Coordinates of C-alpha atoms in Angstrom, one line a residue:
Chain I
M20 CA -8.0 14.9 27.2
T21 CA -4.7 16.0 25.9
L22 CA -4.9 17.8 22.5
R23 CA -7.6 19.8 20.9
V24 CA -7.5 20.6 17.2
L25 CA -7.8 24.3 16.6
R26 CA -6.7 24.0 13.0
P27 CA -6.1 20.5 11.3
G28 CA -3.7 21.5 8.7
L29 CA -3.5 20.3 5.1
L30 CA -3.5 16.5 5.8
T31 CA -2.8 15.2 9.4
T32 CA -3.6 11.6 10.2
V33 CA -2.9 8.9 12.9
Q34 CA -0.4 6.4 11.6
D35 CA 1.5 3.5 13.2
L36 CA 3.6 0.9 11.4
G37 CA 0.6 -0.3 9.4
R38 CA -1.4 -3.4 9.1
P39 CA 0.8 -6.4 7.7
G40 CA -1.0 -9.7 7.0
Y41 CA -4.0 -8.6 4.9
Q42 CA -2.2 -8.0 1.6
N43 CA -3.9 -11.1 0.2
Q44 CA -7.4 -9.2 0.8
G45 CA -6.0 -6.3 -1.2
V46 CA -5.2 -4.4 1.8
V47 CA -1.8 -2.7 1.8
V48 CA 0.4 -2.4 4.9
G49 CA 0.1 1.4 4.9
G50 CA 1.2 3.3 8.1
A51 CA 3.8 5.9 8.3
V52 CA 5.4 6.9 5.0
D53 CA 8.6 7.7 6.8
R54 CA 8.7 4.7 9.2
F55 CA 12.3 5.7 10.5
A56 CA 11.1 9.2 11.7
L57 CA 7.8 7.6 13.6
R58 CA 9.9 5.0 15.1
V59 CA 12.5 7.4 16.6
A60 CA 9.8 10.0 17.6
N61 CA 8.1 7.2 19.6
L62 CA 11.2 6.0 21.3
L63 CA 12.2 9.5 22.3
V64 CA 9.1 9.7 24.4
G65 CA 9.2 6.2 25.9
N66 CA 6.7 4.4 23.7
L67 CA 7.0 1.2 21.8
E68 CA 8.4 2.2 18.4
G69 CA 5.1 1.3 16.6
A70 CA 2.9 3.5 18.7
A71 CA 0.3 5.6 17.0
A72 CA 1.5 9.1 16.2
L73 CA 0.4 12.1 14.0
E74 CA 1.6 12.2 10.5
I75 CA 1.7 15.9 9.5
T76 CA 1.8 16.8 5.8
L77 CA 3.6 20.0 4.7
H78 CA 1.0 22.6 6.4
G79 CA 0.7 21.5 10.0
P80 CA -2.0 21.7 12.5
R81 CA -2.7 24.1 15.5
L82 CA -3.1 22.2 18.7
H83 CA -4.3 23.3 22.1
V84 CA -2.6 21.4 24.8
E85 CA -5.3 20.5 27.3
S86 CA -2.9 18.7 29.8
D87 CA 0.7 18.3 30.4
V88 CA 2.3 16.0 27.6
Y89 CA 5.6 14.8 26.7
L90 CA 6.1 14.8 23.0
A91 CA 8.7 14.5 20.2
I92 CA 8.7 15.6 16.5
G93 CA 10.7 13.7 14.0
G94 CA 10.9 13.8 10.1
A95 CA 10.3 17.0 8.3
D96 CA 10.9 20.4 9.7
L97 CA 7.4 22.1 9.5
S98 CA 8.5 24.9 11.8
P99 CA 6.9 23.5 15.0
A100 CA 6.5 26.1 17.8
L101 CA 5.1 26.1 21.4
D102 CA 3.4 29.5 22.2
G103 CA 5.5 31.0 19.4
E104 CA 8.9 29.6 20.6
P105 CA 10.5 27.4 17.8
L106 CA 11.0 23.7 18.8
P107 CA 13.7 21.3 18.1
L108 CA 13.1 18.2 16.1
W109 CA 14.3 14.6 17.4
R110 CA 14.1 15.3 21.2
P111 CA 11.6 14.8 24.0
L112 CA 10.0 18.1 25.3
L113 CA 7.3 18.9 27.8
A114 CA 4.3 20.8 26.4
P115 CA 2.6 22.2 29.5
R116 CA -1.3 22.6 29.8
G117 CA -2.5 25.5 28.3
T118 CA 0.0 26.0 25.7
V119 CA -0.4 26.0 21.9
L120 CA 1.5 23.8 19.6
D121 CA 1.7 25.2 16.1
F122 CA 3.2 24.6 12.7
G123 CA 4.3 27.1 10.3
A124 CA 5.9 27.1 6.8
P125 CA 7.4 23.9 5.6
R126 CA 11.3 24.3 5.9
R127 CA 12.6 20.9 5.0
G128 CA 10.9 17.6 4.1
C129 CA 7.1 17.0 3.8
R130 CA 6.1 14.7 6.6
A131 CA 6.7 15.4 10.3
Y132 CA 5.7 12.8 12.9
L133 CA 4.3 14.0 16.6
A134 CA 4.7 11.2 18.9
I135 CA 3.1 11.6 22.5
A136 CA 4.1 9.8 25.7
G137 CA 1.7 7.3 27.1
G138 CA 1.5 4.8 24.4
G139 CA 0.6 6.8 21.5
F140 CA -2.9 8.3 20.2
D141 CA -6.0 6.4 21.1
V142 CA -8.1 5.8 17.9
P143 CA -9.9 2.6 16.9
V144 CA -7.8 -0.4 15.8
V145 CA -9.0 -1.7 12.2
L146 CA -7.4 -5.0 11.1
G147 CA -4.7 -4.6 13.6
S148 CA -3.7 -1.1 13.1
R149 CA -4.6 2.5 14.1
S150 CA -3.4 3.9 10.8
A151 CA -5.8 6.0 8.7
Y152 CA -6.1 4.6 5.2
L153 CA -8.4 7.0 3.6
R154 CA -8.8 5.3 0.3
A155 CA -10.5 2.4 2.0
G156 CA -12.5 4.5 4.4
I157 CA -10.5 3.4 7.3
G158 CA -9.9 6.3 9.9
R159 CA -9.9 10.0 8.8
A160 CA -8.0 13.1 8.7
L161 CA -8.0 15.4 11.7
A162 CA -10.6 18.0 11.8
K163 CA -11.2 21.0 13.8
G164 CA -12.6 20.4 17.2
D165 CA -11.2 16.7 17.4
V166 CA -9.7 15.9 20.9
I167 CA -7.0 13.3 20.8
A168 CA -5.5 11.7 23.7
P169 CA -3.0 9.1 24.6
L170 CA -4.0 5.4 25.1
G171 CA -2.8 5.4 28.8
T172 CA -1.1 7.6 31.4
P173 CA 2.5 8.5 30.7
P174 CA 5.0 6.9 33.1
R175 CA 5.3 8.7 36.3
T176 CA 9.0 9.3 36.0
R177 CA 10.1 12.5 34.2
L178 CA 11.5 12.2 30.8
R179 CA 15.0 13.3 30.5
T180 CA 14.4 16.0 28.0
S181 CA 18.2 16.5 27.6
A182 CA 18.3 13.4 25.4
Y183 CA 18.5 14.1 21.8
L184 CA 19.2 12.0 18.6
H185 CA 22.9 12.3 17.3
P186 CA 22.7 13.9 13.8
A187 CA 24.9 11.1 12.6
L188 CA 22.0 8.5 13.2
L189 CA 19.6 10.4 10.9
P190 CA 19.1 9.6 7.2
A191 CA 20.6 11.9 4.8
Y192 CA 17.3 14.0 4.3
S193 CA 17.5 16.4 1.5
P194 CA 14.9 18.0 -1.1
H195 CA 17.2 16.4 -3.9
P196 CA 18.5 13.0 -2.5
L197 CA 20.4 10.4 -4.4
L198 CA 18.3 7.1 -3.9
R199 CA 19.9 3.7 -4.0
V200 CA 17.9 1.3 -6.0
L201 CA 18.1 -2.3 -6.7
R202 CA 17.1 -3.6 -10.3
G203 CA 13.5 -4.2 -10.5
N204 CA 11.9 -7.5 -11.5
Q205 CA 11.4 -6.1 -15.1
F206 CA 14.5 -4.2 -15.4
E207 CA 15.9 -6.5 -18.3
T208 CA 12.8 -5.9 -20.2
F209 CA 13.7 -2.1 -20.9
T210 CA 15.8 -1.1 -23.6
P211 CA 19.5 -0.8 -22.8
E212 CA 19.3 3.1 -23.5
S213 CA 16.4 3.2 -21.1
R214 CA 18.2 1.4 -18.3
E215 CA 21.0 3.8 -18.9
R216 CA 18.9 6.8 -19.0
F217 CA 17.0 5.8 -15.8
F218 CA 20.2 6.2 -13.7
Q219 CA 21.3 9.5 -15.5
T220 CA 18.0 11.4 -15.3
R221 CA 17.2 13.8 -12.5
Y222 CA 13.5 13.3 -11.9
T223 CA 11.2 16.0 -10.4
V224 CA 8.6 15.1 -8.0
T225 CA 5.3 16.4 -9.2
P226 CA 2.3 18.0 -6.9
H227 CA 0.3 14.9 -7.9
S228 CA 2.3 12.9 -5.3
D229 CA 0.6 11.5 -2.3
R230 CA 0.7 8.7 0.3
M231 CA 0.4 6.3 -2.5
G232 CA 3.5 7.3 -4.3
C233 CA 5.9 10.0 -5.9
R234 CA 4.8 10.7 -9.4
L235 CA 8.1 11.5 -11.1
M236 CA 8.7 13.7 -14.3
G237 CA 11.9 14.2 -16.4
G238 CA 14.0 12.7 -19.2
S239 CA 12.4 11.0 -22.2
S240 CA 10.0 8.2 -21.6
L241 CA 11.5 4.9 -20.7
E242 CA 11.0 2.2 -23.4
L243 CA 10.4 -1.6 -23.2
Q244 CA 12.2 -3.8 -25.7
H245 CA 8.8 -5.4 -26.6
A246 CA 5.5 -3.7 -25.9
E247 CA 3.8 -6.6 -24.0
Q248 CA 1.0 -6.7 -21.4
M249 CA 2.4 -7.6 -18.0
I250 CA 0.4 -9.9 -15.7
S251 CA -0.1 -8.1 -12.3
E252 CA 2.3 -9.3 -9.5
A253 CA 3.2 -8.0 -6.0
V254 CA 4.7 -4.5 -5.5
T255 CA 5.8 -3.0 -2.2
S256 CA 7.0 0.4 -0.8
G257 CA 9.8 1.7 -2.9
T258 CA 8.9 0.0 -6.1
I259 CA 9.4 2.1 -9.1
Q260 CA 6.8 1.5 -11.7
V261 CA 6.8 2.7 -15.3
P262 CA 3.3 3.2 -16.9
P263 CA 3.2 3.3 -20.6
A264 CA 2.5 7.0 -20.5
G265 CA 3.8 9.6 -18.0
G266 CA 6.7 9.3 -15.8
P267 CA 7.9 6.6 -13.4
I268 CA 5.9 6.1 -10.0
L269 CA 7.9 5.5 -6.9
L270 CA 5.3 3.7 -4.5
L271 CA 5.0 4.5 -0.8
A272 CA 3.1 3.4 2.0
D273 CA -0.6 3.5 0.6
R274 CA 0.5 1.8 -2.7
Q275 CA -1.6 -1.1 -4.1
T276 CA -0.9 -4.8 -3.2
T277 CA -0.3 -5.7 -6.8
G278 CA 0.4 -3.8 -10.0
G279 CA 0.7 -4.4 -13.7
Y280 CA 3.3 -1.9 -14.8
P281 CA 6.8 -3.0 -15.3
K282 CA 8.9 -2.4 -12.5
I283 CA 12.3 -0.9 -13.4
G284 CA 13.7 -0.3 -9.9
Q285 CA 13.3 -0.8 -6.2
V286 CA 14.5 1.7 -3.7
A287 CA 16.7 0.3 -1.0
A288 CA 14.8 0.1 2.5
V289 CA 17.3 2.4 4.0
D290 CA 16.7 5.1 1.5
L291 CA 12.9 5.0 1.8
P292 CA 12.8 7.7 4.5
L293 CA 14.6 10.0 2.1
A294 CA 12.1 9.3 -0.6
A295 CA 9.2 9.9 1.9
Q296 CA 10.4 13.5 2.6
V297 CA 11.0 15.0 -0.9
P298 CA 8.4 17.7 -1.2
P299 CA 6.7 18.4 -4.5
G300 CA 9.2 20.2 -6.7
G301 CA 12.1 18.4 -5.3
T302 CA 14.3 16.0 -7.3
V303 CA 15.6 12.6 -6.9
R304 CA 18.4 10.6 -8.8
F305 CA 18.9 6.9 -8.7
Q306 CA 22.2 5.0 -8.1
E307 CA 22.3 1.2 -8.6
I308 CA 23.1 -0.9 -5.5
S309 CA 23.4 -4.6 -5.1
L310 CA 21.2 -6.7 -3.0
E311 CA 24.2 -7.5 -0.6
E312 CA 24.9 -3.9 0.0
A313 CA 21.2 -2.9 0.4
L314 CA 20.9 -5.6 2.9
S315 CA 24.1 -4.6 5.0
L316 CA 23.0 -1.0 5.0
Y317 CA 19.4 -2.3 6.1
V318 CA 20.9 -4.2 8.9
A319 CA 23.2 -1.5 10.0
R320 CA 20.3 0.9 10.4
E321 CA 18.2 -1.7 12.5
R322 CA 21.1 -2.2 14.8
A323 CA 21.4 1.7 15.3
L324 CA 17.8 1.8 16.0
L325 CA 18.2 -1.2 18.5
R326 CA 21.1 0.8 20.3
L327 CA 19.1 3.8 20.6
K328 CA 16.1 1.7 22.1
L329 CA 18.7 0.2 24.6
A330 CA 20.2 3.5 25.4
L331 CA 16.6 5.2 26.1
A332 CA 15.6 2.3 28.1
S333 CA 18.6 2.3 30.5
R334 CA 18.5 6.0 31.3
Chain S
M27 CA 13.7 -25.1 -10.4
A28 CA 11.0 -22.6 -10.0
N29 CA 12.1 -18.9 -11.0
M30 CA 12.9 -16.8 -7.9
E31 CA 14.0 -13.2 -7.6
P32 CA 14.1 -10.5 -4.8
L33 CA 11.6 -8.0 -4.6
G34 CA 13.6 -5.6 -2.4
E35 CA 15.5 -6.8 0.6
Q36 CA 12.6 -8.3 2.2
A37 CA 10.8 -10.5 -0.2
V38 CA 11.1 -13.2 -2.7
L39 CA 9.1 -13.3 -5.9
V40 CA 8.3 -16.9 -7.1
R41 CA 7.4 -17.3 -10.6
L42 CA 5.4 -20.4 -11.4
G43 CA 4.2 -19.6 -15.1
T44 CA 4.1 -16.8 -17.8
E45 CA 0.5 -16.8 -18.8
I46 CA -2.8 -16.9 -16.9
R47 CA -3.9 -20.5 -16.6
E48 CA -6.0 -22.4 -14.0
E49 CA -3.1 -25.0 -13.3
T50 CA -0.6 -22.2 -12.6
F51 CA -3.2 -20.5 -10.2
Y52 CA -3.9 -23.6 -8.3
E53 CA -0.2 -24.2 -7.9
V54 CA 0.2 -20.6 -6.5
Q55 CA -2.7 -21.2 -4.2
A56 CA -1.2 -24.6 -3.0
L57 CA 2.1 -23.1 -2.4
A58 CA 0.4 -20.1 -0.3
A59 CA -1.5 -22.7 1.8
R60 CA 1.5 -24.8 2.3
L61 CA 3.5 -21.9 3.7
E62 CA 0.6 -20.6 5.8
E63 CA 0.5 -23.9 7.4
Q64 CA 4.3 -24.2 7.7
P65 CA 5.7 -20.8 7.7
F66 CA 9.5 -20.6 7.5
P67 CA 11.4 -18.4 10.3
G68 CA 10.7 -14.7 9.8
L69 CA 8.0 -15.2 7.1
W70 CA 5.3 -12.4 7.8
E71 CA 3.3 -12.0 4.5
L72 CA 2.3 -13.5 1.2
I73 CA 0.9 -12.0 -1.8
P74 CA -0.6 -14.6 -4.2
A75 CA -1.1 -13.4 -7.8
F76 CA -1.9 -14.9 -11.2
T77 CA 1.3 -16.7 -11.9
T78 CA 3.5 -15.5 -8.8
L79 CA 3.6 -15.8 -5.1
T80 CA 5.5 -13.3 -3.2
A81 CA 6.9 -14.1 0.4
F82 CA 7.9 -11.3 2.7
Y83 CA 10.2 -12.2 5.4
D84 CA 12.6 -10.5 7.9
P85 CA 16.0 -10.7 6.4
Q86 CA 17.6 -10.5 10.0
V87 CA 16.1 -13.7 10.7
T88 CA 16.4 -15.6 7.3
S89 CA 18.7 -14.7 4.5
Y90 CA 17.6 -14.4 0.9
E91 CA 19.3 -17.9 -0.1
Q92 CA 17.8 -19.6 2.8
A93 CA 14.2 -18.2 2.0
C94 CA 14.6 -19.4 -1.5
A95 CA 15.6 -22.8 -0.2
Y96 CA 12.8 -22.8 2.1
L97 CA 10.3 -22.0 -0.9
E98 CA 12.0 -24.6 -3.2
K99 CA 11.4 -27.2 -0.5
A100 CA 7.8 -26.1 0.0
L101 CA 7.3 -26.4 -3.7
H102 CA 8.6 -29.9 -4.1
S103 CA 6.2 -31.1 -1.2
L104 CA 3.2 -30.2 -3.1
T105 CA 1.2 -33.1 -4.5
A106 CA 0.5 -33.0 -8.3
N107 CA -3.3 -32.3 -8.1
S108 CA -3.9 -29.9 -5.3
A109 CA -7.6 -29.6 -4.7
P110 CA -9.1 -26.2 -5.2
L111 CA -9.1 -24.5 -1.8
H112 CA -12.1 -22.4 -1.2
P113 CA -14.6 -24.3 -3.2
R114 CA -17.4 -21.6 -2.5
T115 CA -19.8 -20.1 -5.0
V116 CA -20.8 -16.5 -4.2
E117 CA -23.7 -15.1 -6.0
I118 CA -23.6 -11.4 -6.7
P119 CA -27.0 -9.6 -7.7
V120 CA -26.5 -7.0 -10.1
C121 CA -28.8 -4.3 -11.3
Y122 CA -27.7 -3.7 -15.1
G123 CA -27.9 -0.6 -17.1
G124 CA -29.8 2.7 -16.2
E125 CA -28.3 4.7 -13.6
Y126 CA -26.5 1.8 -12.2
G127 CA -24.8 0.9 -15.5
P128 CA -24.1 4.1 -17.4
D129 CA -21.8 2.2 -20.1
L130 CA -24.0 -0.8 -21.0
E131 CA -25.1 1.2 -24.2
A132 CA -21.6 1.8 -25.2
V133 CA -20.8 -1.9 -24.7
A134 CA -23.7 -2.9 -26.8
D135 CA -22.6 -0.5 -29.4
H136 CA -19.0 -1.9 -29.2
T137 CA -20.0 -5.6 -29.4
G138 CA -22.9 -5.4 -31.7
L139 CA -25.0 -7.1 -29.3
D140 CA -28.2 -5.9 -27.7
I141 CA -28.4 -4.9 -24.0
Q142 CA -30.4 -8.2 -23.0
E143 CA -27.7 -10.5 -24.8
I144 CA -24.9 -8.9 -22.8
I145 CA -26.7 -9.4 -19.5
T146 CA -27.4 -13.0 -20.5
L147 CA -23.8 -13.5 -21.5
H148 CA -22.3 -11.8 -18.3
T149 CA -24.6 -13.9 -16.1
S150 CA -24.3 -17.3 -17.9
V151 CA -20.8 -18.4 -16.6
E152 CA -19.1 -19.1 -13.4
Y153 CA -16.1 -16.8 -12.8
L154 CA -13.1 -17.9 -10.9
V155 CA -11.4 -15.4 -8.6
Y156 CA -7.8 -15.4 -9.5
M157 CA -6.7 -12.9 -7.0
I158 CA -7.7 -10.0 -4.7
G159 CA -5.5 -7.1 -5.4
F160 CA -5.4 -3.4 -6.7
A161 CA -7.8 -2.2 -4.1
P162 CA -9.0 -3.6 -0.8
G163 CA -11.4 -6.6 -1.8
F164 CA -11.0 -6.1 -5.5
P165 CA -11.5 -9.5 -7.3
Y166 CA -9.7 -10.3 -10.7
L167 CA -12.2 -12.7 -12.3
G168 CA -11.2 -15.1 -15.0
G169 CA -13.8 -16.6 -17.5
M170 CA -15.7 -13.7 -19.1
P171 CA -17.3 -14.6 -22.5
E172 CA -15.2 -12.9 -25.2
A173 CA -18.1 -11.8 -27.1
I174 CA -18.6 -9.0 -24.5
A175 CA -15.1 -7.8 -24.2
A176 CA -14.9 -4.0 -24.6
P177 CA -12.0 -1.5 -24.3
R178 CA -11.6 0.9 -21.4
R179 CA -13.1 4.2 -21.7
T180 CA -10.9 6.7 -23.3
E181 CA -11.7 9.3 -20.4
P182 CA -11.6 7.5 -17.1
R183 CA -14.4 8.7 -14.6
L184 CA -13.4 10.5 -11.6
K185 CA -15.7 8.7 -9.3
I186 CA -17.1 5.2 -9.7
P187 CA -19.5 4.3 -7.0
A188 CA -18.7 1.4 -4.8
G189 CA -20.2 -1.9 -6.0
S190 CA -20.0 -1.0 -9.6
V191 CA -19.6 -3.9 -12.1
G192 CA -17.3 -3.0 -15.0
I193 CA -15.6 -4.6 -18.2
A194 CA -12.2 -3.8 -19.3
G195 CA -10.8 -5.8 -22.3
Q196 CA -11.2 -9.5 -21.6
Q197 CA -11.8 -8.8 -17.7
T198 CA -14.8 -8.2 -15.7
G199 CA -14.7 -6.9 -12.0
V200 CA -16.5 -5.3 -9.1
Y201 CA -15.1 -2.0 -7.5
P202 CA -15.3 -2.6 -3.7
L203 CA -14.8 1.2 -3.0
E204 CA -15.5 4.4 -4.7
T205 CA -12.6 5.2 -6.9
P206 CA -11.6 6.8 -10.2
G207 CA -11.4 4.4 -13.1
G208 CA -11.6 3.7 -16.7
W209 CA -13.6 0.5 -16.9
Q210 CA -17.0 0.3 -18.8
I211 CA -19.6 0.4 -15.9
I212 CA -22.5 -2.0 -16.9
G213 CA -24.4 -2.4 -13.4
R214 CA -23.9 -2.4 -9.8
T215 CA -24.3 -4.7 -6.8
P216 CA -25.6 -3.7 -3.4
L217 CA -23.2 -6.3 -1.9
H218 CA -20.3 -4.9 0.0
L219 CA -17.0 -6.4 -1.3
F220 CA -14.8 -4.8 1.4
R221 CA -15.8 -5.0 5.1
P222 CA -13.0 -3.7 7.2
E223 CA -14.8 -4.9 10.4
H224 CA -14.3 -8.7 9.4
E225 CA -11.1 -10.5 10.0
R226 CA -11.2 -11.6 6.5
P227 CA -12.2 -8.1 5.1
S228 CA -12.7 -9.2 1.5
L229 CA -16.1 -10.8 0.6
L230 CA -14.4 -12.9 -2.0
Q231 CA -11.2 -14.9 -1.6
A232 CA -8.9 -16.3 -4.3
G233 CA -10.3 -19.6 -5.6
N234 CA -14.1 -18.8 -5.1
S235 CA -16.5 -19.0 -8.0
V236 CA -18.7 -16.1 -8.8
R237 CA -21.9 -15.9 -10.5
F238 CA -23.7 -12.8 -11.4
R239 CA -27.5 -12.6 -11.1
A240 CA -29.7 -9.9 -12.7
V241 CA -32.1 -8.1 -10.5
S242 CA -34.3 -5.4 -10.9
A243 CA -33.9 -1.7 -9.5
E244 CA -36.5 -2.5 -6.9
E245 CA -34.7 -5.5 -5.6
F246 CA -31.4 -3.7 -5.6
R247 CA -32.7 -1.0 -3.5
E248 CA -34.3 -3.6 -1.0
C249 CA -31.2 -5.3 -0.7
E250 CA -29.3 -2.1 -0.2
A251 CA -31.7 -1.0 2.5
E252 CA -31.1 -4.4 4.2
R253 CA -27.4 -4.0 4.4
R254 CA -27.6 -0.5 6.1

């Protein structure tokens, strides 16, 4: 027994890197919305990067620590505190038995990831993943009284809690980020004015946003050159769809596998963590990027994570 | 040359047609089958749709240009008439109307047919499962008789029970999970279309044939009780 839930928070679920391989069954990959934060939090406590952690949304839980546990929190700053003492993000910490881990007001971002040493949280694997996928009835949100424990015993060697992540490695988290986007598959079907407007508008993230996607509002509507019914095709995380009425939708982890709305853009993978952390009321702007640039940024991010992995493993 | 375009940094979308046709569908399925048998390095997922196949891969293993070349080669290796892949017909029992199909009357009003005629037409044909998408286990079915086409509801419902059978325009489908939605609900099946405990969680697979069979409310409840 490790953590007992005293208060579950707004929406706290177990997430890992999702369940690839079932999209032809209509089952999305899902998993952590901010994959960078989940991976780093796991690495900091000595787990594999894809171990199951808690995804904590805006208003976090209150957890009683039932036995000593090493943990790390990444992603949003939701005012984590241990027995009232504020906790830093992005570094491993020891939470001694009998303490209370509490979250307060959201200060920056909207999704925090709590990783624990010992291989991550032990919940049932469904279709190859421990990720909750509430829309499909897989897993559930944490509830008061739940007891959650790690899979195995944490390594006996003490974690060096002086380790921390160099801020330069972090994505440029902001409530008002500039997101780099590739042209979407139907970019050319929009009118020239609409294409231009898409890159000039500052869009507000509405409160109807969730793990499926950010619903955006702002500017006048984006028009197609010819109104035509599109045939449903694949979408993915970061796809920006434009339904006929209402604003664009930026798809996140629990998107659908296929969609029938024209895709105007695709957020570069390296900027997806930024999109994942924009709270309701925050804004986003889009800037065009080429596939080559997006790829080299992606590769650079993966290399940085690999270096972090190696550095943590060799200490 | 097939038309290929990137979907982000980690996927190629292959376009094999511009309208929904059975030949295009079989070409998409054959290409997917070929890639499942002989995946290229870094390939981790395929999404077959009506006229497209999207291949997700690790761009650190295979470049976009290499991925396109692999896909082009796979396309060329397909024989002209690939056989249907999942020659299986699934019968779906449906209790039409009443509490299970609250919009059956509205569809009757719209089409000018009576309720029995709609049920007869809906159960008269074999539907082809073109793809599974939109929601876990949701089948996009082709082949509905045009006479029973009806527009979506102007006010979408907030809750449509799992198993609901609906019509939207020229399409018919079955909701695997309880969701909001705007389809005209004409009946409900006690079958579970999404079974997360199965390795193939979708009851229906692309390429299957589907036939609806009208059952009484009593049969519906018996079948439902059996599946508990």
